[in-house]
Amino acid sequence: MKTEFSLAQLADPDIAEADKILRACVHCGFCTATCPTYVLLGDELDSPRGRIYLIKEMLEKDRPPTKEVVKHIDRCLSCLACMTTCPSGVNYMHLVDQARVRIERDYRRPLTERLLRAVLALVLPQPALFRAGMILARLGRPLIGLLPTPKAAPASPTLLRRIKAMLTLAPGSLPAPGPAGGSVFPAIGERRGRVALLQGCAQQVLAPRINQAAINLLTRHGVEVVLVKDEQCCGALTHHLGRDAAALAFARANIAAWLAEAGRGGLDAILVTTSGCGTVIKDYGFMLREDRDFAAGAAKVSALAKDITEFVGGIDLRPALQLGDIVVAYHSACSLQHGQKIAQAPKELLSKNGFVVKDVPESHLCCGSAGTYNILQPDIANKLRDRKVANIAMVKPDMIAAGNIGCMVQIAGGTSVPVVHTIELLDWATGGPRPGLN
């Protein structure tokens, strides 16, 4: 794609990166076939190629984003299926991230939307506030039926529609909190490694059982696990809301905390059980590439970061149970298969450890969770969820496995089949408890 940025514009490292990405695009349109919003809506501007044109126009002419541009960028799930499909290697992730930052900086949203986004950016990264918010939402769930439902979905969801989505997503009850930051779990028997385990934000409130399963499996196989005391939110949620300064502040704090821990006791890896977080942590090196104080540390952290299935794949697991009659539908989270290019390893781990693993039809399509997307764009998100659940039902599973808490909550909202984390099944197969739902 031909670009016409001025030399002054290209002096900005972000614009120079955008220019490089745009020039890689050859207009082939392969991305349209795997883009969830294009598949649903059939609008070229709701495809990666269409959005690339909008972003190019906005950046080249250095003009404030229009309402139309914002509408179509907001509808992007950042599922990154387009990057898996693209034959030219267009890094759409870095381009749309830059567009979101520009929108957040230069576009004035309606007051109610600004307030909602501010609340999400404040509450979701802080487990204590998020827990309080979930308790309040649980109390408000009886009001769902009283909220009006429009006959036809508007182009931009109303505040009431988004509040209804939030209340619907809130769980009926919350589990007890998991172990606190600063906890260390020694290896059982001979120590073969030492890792930090990301505690997460929403996950540690909604499903602390996931990290507990990871701790159980790792320590059982000789790996010491530490929950780093000063760790903060990974920054993914604020990053995708276009709040770059907040996301980078989280990243810097985590880099300092993890490198300090590595200096004290050594770390073989920083393990992540939420693939949406893992995708962003692995991108810290790029995000802080121009930061003289943190660039080297960010690159080191990105190299240390691994999805839990990446690390466990290198361990000689010891299956303890025969589970060959349990059919598992594996949902490949977008952030894992497209963002981190990890598609086969989780399925192979499950299969090798006694489960009958079934691929889900249209596995490349997003379930509609996408961080805060199922709150900000609930109508599109629900259509994607229903499509995903229907595809899962086709394989008649006993359980659904996924590697991302957002996907788990989203899918569970449309099915009665138990939805569990991949690591919970692997823990069970190697001597841990049968996965529960609290």
Tab-separated table of C-alpha atoms in Angstrom:
chain	number	residue	atom	x	y	z
A	1	MET	CA	0.000	0.000	0.000
A	2	LYS	CA	1.399	3.385	-0.970
A	3	THR	CA	1.725	5.904	1.860
A	4	GLU	CA	2.328	9.662	1.835
A	5	PHE	CA	3.607	10.558	5.275
A	6	SER	CA	5.829	13.631	5.460
A	7	LEU	CA	9.402	13.440	6.711
A	8	ALA	CA	8.315	15.333	9.821
A	9	GLN	CA	5.624	12.747	10.495
A	10	LEU	CA	8.056	9.867	9.955
A	11	ALA	CA	10.317	11.300	12.650
A	12	ASP	CA	7.715	10.018	15.117
A	13	PRO	CA	8.600	6.349	15.865
A	14	ASP	CA	4.923	5.382	16.050
A	15	ILE	CA	4.165	6.908	12.648
A	16	ALA	CA	7.276	5.270	11.200
A	17	GLU	CA	5.991	1.917	12.489
A	18	ALA	CA	2.515	2.606	11.058
A	19	ASP	CA	4.092	3.443	7.695
A	20	LYS	CA	5.978	0.142	7.707
A	21	ILE	CA	2.804	-1.799	8.540
A	22	LEU	CA	0.682	-0.007	5.935
A	23	ARG	CA	3.255	-0.556	3.196
A	24	ALA	CA	3.138	-4.306	3.858
A	25	CYS	CA	-0.584	-4.481	3.014
A	26	VAL	CA	-1.278	-5.560	-0.588
A	27	HIS	CA	-5.096	-5.172	-0.515
A	28	CYS	CA	-5.582	-8.915	-1.071
A	29	GLY	CA	-8.640	-9.198	1.186
A	30	PHE	CA	-7.742	-12.595	2.654
A	31	CYS	CA	-8.354	-11.033	6.061
A	32	THR	CA	-12.045	-10.465	5.351
A	33	ALA	CA	-12.788	-14.203	5.372
A	34	THR	CA	-11.645	-14.639	8.970
A	35	CYS	CA	-12.747	-11.316	10.486
A	36	PRO	CA	-15.684	-11.933	12.869
A	37	THR	CA	-17.286	-8.536	12.377
A	38	TYR	CA	-17.096	-8.760	8.585
A	39	VAL	CA	-18.519	-12.289	8.682
A	40	LEU	CA	-21.439	-11.016	10.786
A	41	LEU	CA	-22.030	-7.566	9.323
A	42	GLY	CA	-20.753	-7.806	5.740
A	43	ASP	CA	-19.478	-4.204	5.796
A	44	GLU	CA	-16.050	-3.628	4.244
A	45	LEU	CA	-15.347	-0.962	6.864
A	46	ASP	CA	-15.879	-3.622	9.529
A	47	SER	CA	-13.096	-5.727	8.038
A	48	PRO	CA	-9.345	-5.368	8.701
A	49	ARG	CA	-8.763	-4.062	5.186
A	50	GLY	CA	-11.459	-1.429	5.608
A	51	ARG	CA	-10.158	-0.384	8.993
A	52	ILE	CA	-6.624	-0.150	7.611
A	53	TYR	CA	-7.854	2.379	5.036
A	54	LEU	CA	-9.598	4.392	7.758
A	55	ILE	CA	-6.511	4.377	9.974
A	56	LYS	CA	-4.233	5.312	7.065
A	57	GLU	CA	-6.427	8.294	6.196
A	58	MET	CA	-6.567	9.440	9.822
A	59	LEU	CA	-2.821	9.158	10.435
A	60	GLU	CA	-1.617	10.513	7.079
A	61	LYS	CA	-3.769	13.626	7.223
A	62	ASP	CA	-3.192	13.970	10.970
A	63	ARG	CA	-6.851	14.806	11.491
A	64	PRO	CA	-9.054	14.087	14.512
A	65	PRO	CA	-10.948	10.781	14.270
A	66	THR	CA	-14.480	11.129	12.922
A	67	LYS	CA	-17.536	9.485	14.437
A	68	GLU	CA	-17.563	6.997	11.536
A	69	VAL	CA	-13.925	6.026	12.062
A	70	VAL	CA	-14.487	5.550	15.792
A	71	LYS	CA	-17.547	3.359	15.171
A	72	HIS	CA	-15.643	0.906	12.991
A	73	ILE	CA	-12.469	0.832	15.105
A	74	ASP	CA	-14.580	0.286	18.233
A	75	ARG	CA	-16.217	-2.703	16.549
A	76	CYS	CA	-12.835	-4.393	16.072
A	77	LEU	CA	-12.356	-7.187	18.623
A	78	SER	CA	-8.542	-7.235	18.262
A	79	CYS	CA	-8.930	-10.991	17.844
A	80	LEU	CA	-6.012	-10.863	15.362
A	81	ALA	CA	-7.433	-13.621	13.143
A	82	CYS	CA	-6.502	-11.336	10.259
A	83	MET	CA	-2.828	-11.609	11.208
A	84	THR	CA	-2.981	-15.403	11.056
A	85	THR	CA	-4.570	-15.224	7.598
A	86	CYS	CA	-2.476	-12.400	6.123
A	87	PRO	CA	0.083	-13.683	3.568
A	88	SER	CA	2.024	-10.397	3.735
A	89	GLY	CA	2.705	-10.307	7.465
A	90	VAL	CA	0.774	-7.095	8.149
A	91	ASN	CA	1.035	-6.369	11.892
A	92	TYR	CA	-2.543	-5.210	12.292
A	93	MET	CA	-2.262	-5.440	16.103
A	94	HIS	CA	0.232	-2.599	16.368
A	95	LEU	CA	-1.698	-0.512	13.837
A	96	VAL	CA	-5.101	-0.767	15.524
A	97	ASP	CA	-3.495	-0.226	18.936
A	98	GLN	CA	-2.061	3.035	17.631
A	99	ALA	CA	-5.462	4.029	16.250
A	100	ARG	CA	-7.078	3.429	19.637
A	101	VAL	CA	-4.541	5.655	21.344
A	102	ARG	CA	-5.234	8.388	18.783
A	103	ILE	CA	-9.000	8.041	19.306
A	104	GLU	CA	-8.641	8.207	23.075
A	105	ARG	CA	-6.497	11.338	22.754
A	106	ASP	CA	-8.324	13.255	20.021
A	107	TYR	CA	-11.969	12.134	19.980
A	108	ARG	CA	-14.534	13.351	22.504
A	109	ARG	CA	-17.008	10.587	23.207
A	110	PRO	CA	-20.448	11.244	24.748
A	111	LEU	CA	-20.265	11.848	28.496
A	112	THR	CA	-21.923	8.562	29.479
A	113	GLU	CA	-19.477	6.576	27.371
A	114	ARG	CA	-16.506	8.459	28.781
A	115	LEU	CA	-17.703	7.691	32.293
A	116	LEU	CA	-18.270	4.006	31.528
A	117	ARG	CA	-14.815	3.608	30.007
A	118	ALA	CA	-13.250	5.435	32.928
A	119	VAL	CA	-14.990	3.090	35.374
A	120	LEU	CA	-13.838	0.020	33.450
A	121	ALA	CA	-10.257	1.324	33.314
A	122	LEU	CA	-10.320	2.011	37.062
A	123	VAL	CA	-12.112	-1.066	38.390
A	124	LEU	CA	-11.019	-3.993	36.221
A	125	PRO	CA	-7.250	-3.742	36.887
A	126	GLN	CA	-7.728	-3.651	40.671
A	127	PRO	CA	-8.928	-6.952	42.186
A	128	ALA	CA	-10.299	-5.352	45.362
A	129	LEU	CA	-12.399	-2.867	43.394
A	130	PHE	CA	-13.401	-5.528	40.895
A	131	ARG	CA	-14.593	-7.832	43.690
A	132	ALA	CA	-16.657	-4.987	45.169
A	133	GLY	CA	-18.052	-4.247	41.718
A	134	MET	CA	-19.053	-7.886	41.219
A	135	ILE	CA	-20.859	-7.898	44.574
A	136	LEU	CA	-22.779	-4.762	43.585
A	137	ALA	CA	-23.552	-6.225	40.154
A	138	ARG	CA	-24.846	-9.409	41.781
A	139	LEU	CA	-27.212	-7.315	43.884
A	140	GLY	CA	-28.347	-5.528	40.738
A	141	ARG	CA	-28.988	-8.642	38.650
A	142	PRO	CA	-32.697	-8.850	39.615
A	143	LEU	CA	-33.128	-5.504	37.841
A	144	ILE	CA	-32.085	-6.923	34.452
A	145	GLY	CA	-35.667	-7.730	33.497
A	146	LEU	CA	-36.728	-4.149	34.212
A	147	LEU	CA	-34.213	-2.617	31.803
A	148	PRO	CA	-35.704	-1.841	28.380
A	149	THR	CA	-34.553	-3.875	25.374
A	150	PRO	CA	-34.678	-2.089	22.015
A	151	LYS	CA	-36.504	-3.861	19.178
A	152	ALA	CA	-33.512	-3.363	16.892
A	153	ALA	CA	-29.892	-3.031	17.975
A	154	PRO	CA	-28.655	0.554	17.435
A	155	ALA	CA	-25.381	1.233	15.603
A	156	SER	CA	-23.820	2.170	18.936
A	157	PRO	CA	-25.157	0.415	22.061
A	158	THR	CA	-26.828	2.635	24.649
A	159	LEU	CA	-25.581	3.006	28.214
A	160	LEU	CA	-28.538	0.981	29.518
A	161	ARG	CA	-27.737	-1.821	27.065
A	162	ARG	CA	-24.150	-1.887	28.297
A	163	ILE	CA	-25.209	-1.856	31.933
A	164	LYS	CA	-27.496	-4.784	31.191
A	165	ALA	CA	-24.551	-6.621	29.630
A	166	MET	CA	-22.414	-6.004	32.713
A	167	LEU	CA	-25.113	-7.255	35.063
A	168	THR	CA	-25.668	-10.347	32.914
A	169	LEU	CA	-21.960	-11.212	32.984
A	170	ALA	CA	-21.713	-10.913	36.784
A	171	PRO	CA	-21.532	-14.341	38.506
A	172	GLY	CA	-24.163	-15.462	40.999
A	173	SER	CA	-21.472	-15.930	43.657
A	174	LEU	CA	-17.770	-15.337	44.135
A	175	PRO	CA	-15.192	-17.828	45.387
A	176	ALA	CA	-12.913	-17.111	48.332
A	177	PRO	CA	-9.755	-15.190	47.385
A	178	GLY	CA	-6.692	-17.190	46.413
A	179	PRO	CA	-3.206	-16.849	47.913
A	180	ALA	CA	-1.767	-13.360	48.278
A	181	GLY	CA	1.119	-11.813	46.403
A	182	GLY	CA	4.427	-12.680	48.015
A	183	SER	CA	3.445	-16.331	48.511
A	184	VAL	CA	6.000	-18.961	47.549
A	185	PHE	CA	5.076	-22.581	46.815
A	186	PRO	CA	8.091	-24.892	47.104
A	187	ALA	CA	8.676	-27.701	44.656
A	188	ILE	CA	7.732	-31.163	45.854
A	189	GLY	CA	10.861	-33.313	45.767
A	190	GLU	CA	13.869	-32.212	43.781
A	191	ARG	CA	13.557	-28.646	42.478
A	192	ARG	CA	13.816	-28.535	38.694
A	193	GLY	CA	12.890	-24.919	38.132
A	194	ARG	CA	11.500	-21.688	39.544
A	195	VAL	CA	8.806	-19.521	37.952
A	196	ALA	CA	6.681	-16.464	38.649
A	197	LEU	CA	2.959	-16.974	38.061
A	198	LEU	CA	0.941	-13.944	36.964
A	199	GLN	CA	-1.852	-13.442	39.488
A	200	GLY	CA	-4.130	-11.600	37.075
A	201	CYS	CA	-6.902	-9.137	37.866
A	202	ALA	CA	-10.362	-10.411	36.961
A	203	GLN	CA	-9.234	-14.037	37.056
A	204	GLN	CA	-8.079	-13.968	40.663
A	205	VAL	CA	-11.534	-12.712	41.646
A	206	LEU	CA	-13.679	-14.871	39.355
A	207	ALA	CA	-11.701	-18.115	39.292
A	208	PRO	CA	-8.684	-18.397	41.635
A	209	ARG	CA	-8.999	-22.155	41.116
A	210	ILE	CA	-7.186	-21.743	37.780
A	211	ASN	CA	-3.928	-20.519	39.263
A	212	GLN	CA	-4.300	-23.001	42.108
A	213	ALA	CA	-4.421	-25.804	39.547
A	214	ALA	CA	-1.282	-24.405	37.903
A	215	ILE	CA	0.476	-24.244	41.281
A	216	ASN	CA	-0.574	-27.806	42.110
A	217	LEU	CA	0.672	-29.202	38.800
A	218	LEU	CA	3.936	-27.261	38.756
A	219	THR	CA	4.992	-28.004	42.340
A	220	ARG	CA	4.023	-31.669	41.898
A	221	HIS	CA	6.491	-31.801	39.005
A	222	GLY	CA	9.378	-30.098	40.786
A	223	VAL	CA	8.838	-26.437	39.909
A	224	GLU	CA	8.822	-23.757	42.602
A	225	VAL	CA	6.155	-21.101	42.081
A	226	VAL	CA	6.255	-17.530	43.367
A	227	LEU	CA	3.481	-14.925	43.299
A	228	VAL	CA	5.432	-11.687	43.055
A	229	LYS	CA	4.364	-9.262	45.759
A	230	ASP	CA	4.466	-5.937	43.895
A	231	GLU	CA	2.976	-7.239	40.664
A	232	GLN	CA	0.181	-5.175	39.100
A	233	CYS	CA	-2.304	-5.536	36.244
A	234	CYS	CA	-0.536	-6.518	33.016
A	235	GLY	CA	-2.042	-3.447	31.319
A	236	ALA	CA	-4.015	-5.321	28.646
A	237	LEU	CA	-7.415	-3.881	29.557
A	238	THR	CA	-6.274	-0.251	29.619
A	239	HIS	CA	-4.102	-0.837	26.538
A	240	HIS	CA	-7.097	-1.942	24.478
A	241	LEU	CA	-9.108	1.019	25.743
A	242	GLY	CA	-6.463	3.275	24.186
A	243	ARG	CA	-5.158	4.463	27.570
A	244	ASP	CA	-1.527	4.099	26.655
A	245	ALA	CA	-0.012	5.993	29.580
A	246	ALA	CA	-1.806	3.800	32.123
A	247	ALA	CA	-0.896	0.600	30.274
A	248	LEU	CA	2.776	1.565	30.089
A	249	ALA	CA	2.805	2.484	33.778
A	250	PHE	CA	1.517	-1.005	34.623
A	251	ALA	CA	4.138	-2.530	32.326
A	252	ARG	CA	7.009	-0.601	33.921
A	253	ALA	CA	5.882	-1.534	37.434
A	254	ASN	CA	5.694	-5.205	36.496
A	255	ILE	CA	9.045	-5.197	34.752
A	256	ALA	CA	10.674	-3.738	37.861
A	257	ALA	CA	8.932	-6.256	40.138
A	258	TRP	CA	9.671	-9.329	38.017
A	259	LEU	CA	13.311	-8.433	37.362
A	260	ALA	CA	13.815	-7.777	41.071
A	261	GLU	CA	12.389	-11.242	41.819
A	262	ALA	CA	14.620	-12.767	39.162
A	263	GLY	CA	17.582	-11.061	40.802
A	264	ARG	CA	16.667	-12.463	44.218
A	265	GLY	CA	15.911	-16.083	43.425
A	266	GLY	CA	16.175	-16.567	39.680
A	267	LEU	CA	13.260	-17.149	37.279
A	268	ASP	CA	13.084	-19.672	34.470
A	269	ALA	CA	9.864	-18.113	33.183
A	270	ILE	CA	6.996	-15.754	33.917
A	271	LEU	CA	3.940	-17.945	33.442
A	272	VAL	CA	0.527	-16.670	32.397
A	273	THR	CA	-2.768	-18.571	32.627
A	274	THR	CA	-4.789	-15.828	30.916
A	275	SER	CA	-3.782	-15.668	27.273
A	276	GLY	CA	-5.079	-12.111	26.801
A	277	CYS	CA	-2.564	-10.978	29.419
A	278	GLY	CA	0.178	-13.120	27.909
A	279	THR	CA	-0.166	-11.532	24.486
A	280	VAL	CA	0.396	-8.058	25.924
A	281	ILE	CA	3.249	-9.077	28.247
A	282	LYS	CA	5.032	-10.698	25.315
A	283	ASP	CA	4.654	-7.325	23.550
A	284	TYR	CA	6.243	-5.276	26.360
A	285	GLY	CA	9.501	-5.219	24.388
A	286	PHE	CA	7.769	-3.464	21.511
A	287	MET	CA	5.605	-1.220	23.672
A	288	LEU	CA	8.641	0.156	25.548
A	289	ARG	CA	11.155	0.025	22.706
A	290	GLU	CA	11.742	3.797	22.860
A	291	ASP	CA	12.047	3.952	26.660
A	292	ARG	CA	15.745	4.224	27.486
A	293	ASP	CA	15.222	3.139	31.079
A	294	PHE	CA	12.980	0.157	30.416
A	295	ALA	CA	13.610	-1.052	26.847
A	296	ALA	CA	16.188	-3.693	27.819
A	297	GLY	CA	14.179	-4.884	30.827
A	298	ALA	CA	10.991	-5.016	28.769
A	299	ALA	CA	12.681	-7.188	26.148
A	300	LYS	CA	13.959	-9.518	28.872
A	301	VAL	CA	10.503	-9.846	30.441
A	302	SER	CA	8.885	-10.490	27.063
A	303	ALA	CA	11.392	-13.283	26.463
A	304	LEU	CA	10.660	-14.808	29.882
A	305	ALA	CA	6.874	-14.679	29.457
A	306	LYS	CA	5.227	-17.968	28.514
A	307	ASP	CA	1.703	-19.255	28.352
A	308	ILE	CA	1.239	-21.994	30.941
A	309	THR	CA	0.814	-24.624	28.191
A	310	GLU	CA	4.116	-23.587	26.567
A	311	PHE	CA	5.974	-24.249	29.784
A	312	VAL	CA	4.083	-27.379	30.781
A	313	GLY	CA	4.741	-28.786	27.314
A	314	GLY	CA	8.417	-28.984	28.273
A	315	ILE	CA	7.720	-30.962	31.464
A	316	ASP	CA	7.499	-34.739	31.526
A	317	LEU	CA	3.990	-34.942	33.002
A	318	ARG	CA	3.019	-38.017	34.967
A	319	PRO	CA	-0.602	-38.972	34.229
A	320	ALA	CA	-2.297	-40.545	37.249
A	321	LEU	CA	-5.779	-41.291	35.882
A	322	GLN	CA	-7.348	-42.989	32.880
A	323	LEU	CA	-9.713	-40.391	31.385
A	324	GLY	CA	-10.153	-41.659	27.846
A	325	ASP	CA	-13.941	-41.468	27.869
A	326	ILE	CA	-14.143	-37.724	28.565
A	327	VAL	CA	-14.728	-35.660	25.436
A	328	VAL	CA	-13.262	-32.169	25.601
A	329	ALA	CA	-14.109	-29.428	23.103
A	330	TYR	CA	-11.028	-27.221	22.958
A	331	HIS	CA	-11.796	-23.541	22.433
A	332	SER	CA	-8.693	-21.858	21.113
A	333	ALA	CA	-8.688	-18.332	22.551
A	334	CYS	CA	-7.892	-15.703	19.918
A	335	SER	CA	-5.131	-14.204	22.035
A	336	LEU	CA	-3.506	-17.641	22.178
A	337	GLN	CA	-3.925	-18.940	18.615
A	338	HIS	CA	-3.635	-15.618	16.771
A	339	GLY	CA	-1.823	-13.362	19.251
A	340	GLN	CA	0.771	-15.882	20.473
A	341	LYS	CA	0.606	-18.439	17.636
A	342	ILE	CA	-0.040	-21.292	20.073
A	343	ALA	CA	-2.674	-23.514	18.517
A	344	GLN	CA	-1.658	-27.176	18.712
A	345	ALA	CA	0.247	-27.458	22.007
A	346	PRO	CA	-2.764	-27.257	24.375
A	347	LYS	CA	-4.703	-29.853	22.381
A	348	GLU	CA	-1.699	-32.180	22.255
A	349	LEU	CA	-1.196	-31.865	26.017
A	350	LEU	CA	-4.818	-32.754	26.702
A	351	SER	CA	-4.736	-35.662	24.282
A	352	LYS	CA	-1.476	-37.075	25.636
A	353	ASN	CA	-2.879	-36.928	29.154
A	354	GLY	CA	-5.958	-39.006	28.524
A	355	PHE	CA	-8.695	-36.777	27.110
A	356	VAL	CA	-10.573	-37.157	23.835
A	357	VAL	CA	-10.035	-33.738	22.293
A	358	LYS	CA	-12.376	-32.404	19.620
A	359	ASP	CA	-11.736	-29.386	17.408
A	360	VAL	CA	-14.542	-26.847	17.311
A	361	PRO	CA	-15.862	-25.856	13.852
A	362	GLU	CA	-14.934	-22.270	12.903
A	363	SER	CA	-12.320	-22.360	15.655
A	364	HIS	CA	-10.632	-19.281	14.163
A	365	LEU	CA	-13.661	-17.069	14.953
A	366	CYS	CA	-13.790	-15.104	18.214
A	367	CYS	CA	-16.297	-15.961	20.949
A	368	GLY	CA	-17.050	-12.248	21.457
A	369	SER	CA	-15.399	-11.726	24.844
A	370	ALA	CA	-12.316	-9.707	23.813
A	371	GLY	CA	-11.584	-7.983	27.111
A	372	THR	CA	-14.303	-5.374	27.609
A	373	TYR	CA	-15.844	-5.903	24.151
A	374	ASN	CA	-18.800	-7.925	25.484
A	375	ILE	CA	-19.681	-4.898	27.621
A	376	LEU	CA	-19.003	-2.145	25.083
A	377	GLN	CA	-20.400	-4.014	22.037
A	378	PRO	CA	-22.831	-6.501	23.639
A	379	ASP	CA	-25.035	-7.172	20.615
A	380	ILE	CA	-22.178	-8.226	18.331
A	381	ALA	CA	-20.568	-10.103	21.227
A	382	ASN	CA	-23.746	-12.079	21.920
A	383	LYS	CA	-24.111	-13.080	18.277
A	384	LEU	CA	-20.534	-14.330	18.257
A	385	ARG	CA	-21.066	-16.191	21.529
A	386	ASP	CA	-24.203	-17.903	20.218
A	387	ARG	CA	-22.366	-18.895	17.044
A	388	LYS	CA	-19.451	-20.258	19.080
A	389	VAL	CA	-21.727	-22.205	21.440
A	390	ALA	CA	-23.620	-23.719	18.490
A	391	ASN	CA	-20.347	-24.854	16.938
A	392	ILE	CA	-19.176	-26.331	20.235
A	393	ALA	CA	-22.463	-28.239	20.600
A	394	MET	CA	-21.788	-29.968	17.290
A	395	VAL	CA	-18.962	-32.034	18.837
A	396	LYS	CA	-21.118	-33.089	21.848
A	397	PRO	CA	-18.485	-32.488	24.549
A	398	ASP	CA	-18.544	-33.429	28.216
A	399	MET	CA	-16.404	-30.365	28.996
A	400	ILE	CA	-15.143	-27.260	27.229
A	401	ALA	CA	-11.507	-26.264	27.749
A	402	ALA	CA	-10.073	-22.790	27.149
A	403	GLY	CA	-6.984	-20.831	28.114
A	404	ASN	CA	-8.482	-17.421	28.831
A	405	ILE	CA	-10.865	-16.369	31.623
A	406	GLY	CA	-12.718	-13.908	29.379
A	407	CYS	CA	-13.573	-16.657	26.900
A	408	MET	CA	-14.597	-18.977	29.732
A	409	VAL	CA	-17.071	-16.466	31.181
A	410	GLN	CA	-18.393	-15.546	27.742
A	411	ILE	CA	-18.980	-19.122	26.587
A	412	ALA	CA	-20.405	-20.227	29.945
A	413	GLY	CA	-23.099	-17.578	29.497
A	414	GLY	CA	-24.548	-19.540	26.584
A	415	THR	CA	-24.183	-23.205	27.535
A	416	SER	CA	-24.770	-25.641	30.383
A	417	VAL	CA	-21.646	-27.666	29.497
A	418	PRO	CA	-18.907	-27.066	32.120
A	419	VAL	CA	-16.236	-24.620	30.930
A	420	VAL	CA	-12.823	-25.126	32.540
A	421	HIS	CA	-9.248	-24.022	32.007
A	422	THR	CA	-6.852	-26.319	30.173
A	423	ILE	CA	-4.516	-26.351	33.177
A	424	GLU	CA	-7.339	-27.583	35.431
A	425	LEU	CA	-7.773	-30.645	33.237
A	426	LEU	CA	-4.034	-31.287	33.164
A	427	ASP	CA	-3.851	-30.940	36.943
A	428	TRP	CA	-6.706	-33.433	37.309
A	429	ALA	CA	-5.066	-35.890	34.922
A	430	THR	CA	-1.821	-35.795	36.899
A	431	GLY	CA	-3.263	-36.299	40.362
A	432	GLY	CA	-5.141	-33.112	41.209
A	433	PRO	CA	-8.850	-32.718	41.996
A	434	ARG	CA	-11.586	-32.914	39.392
A	435	PRO	CA	-12.174	-29.378	38.056
A	436	GLY	CA	-14.919	-27.511	39.876
A	437	LEU	CA	-16.680	-24.311	39.022
A	438	ASN	CA	-15.951	-22.239	42.136
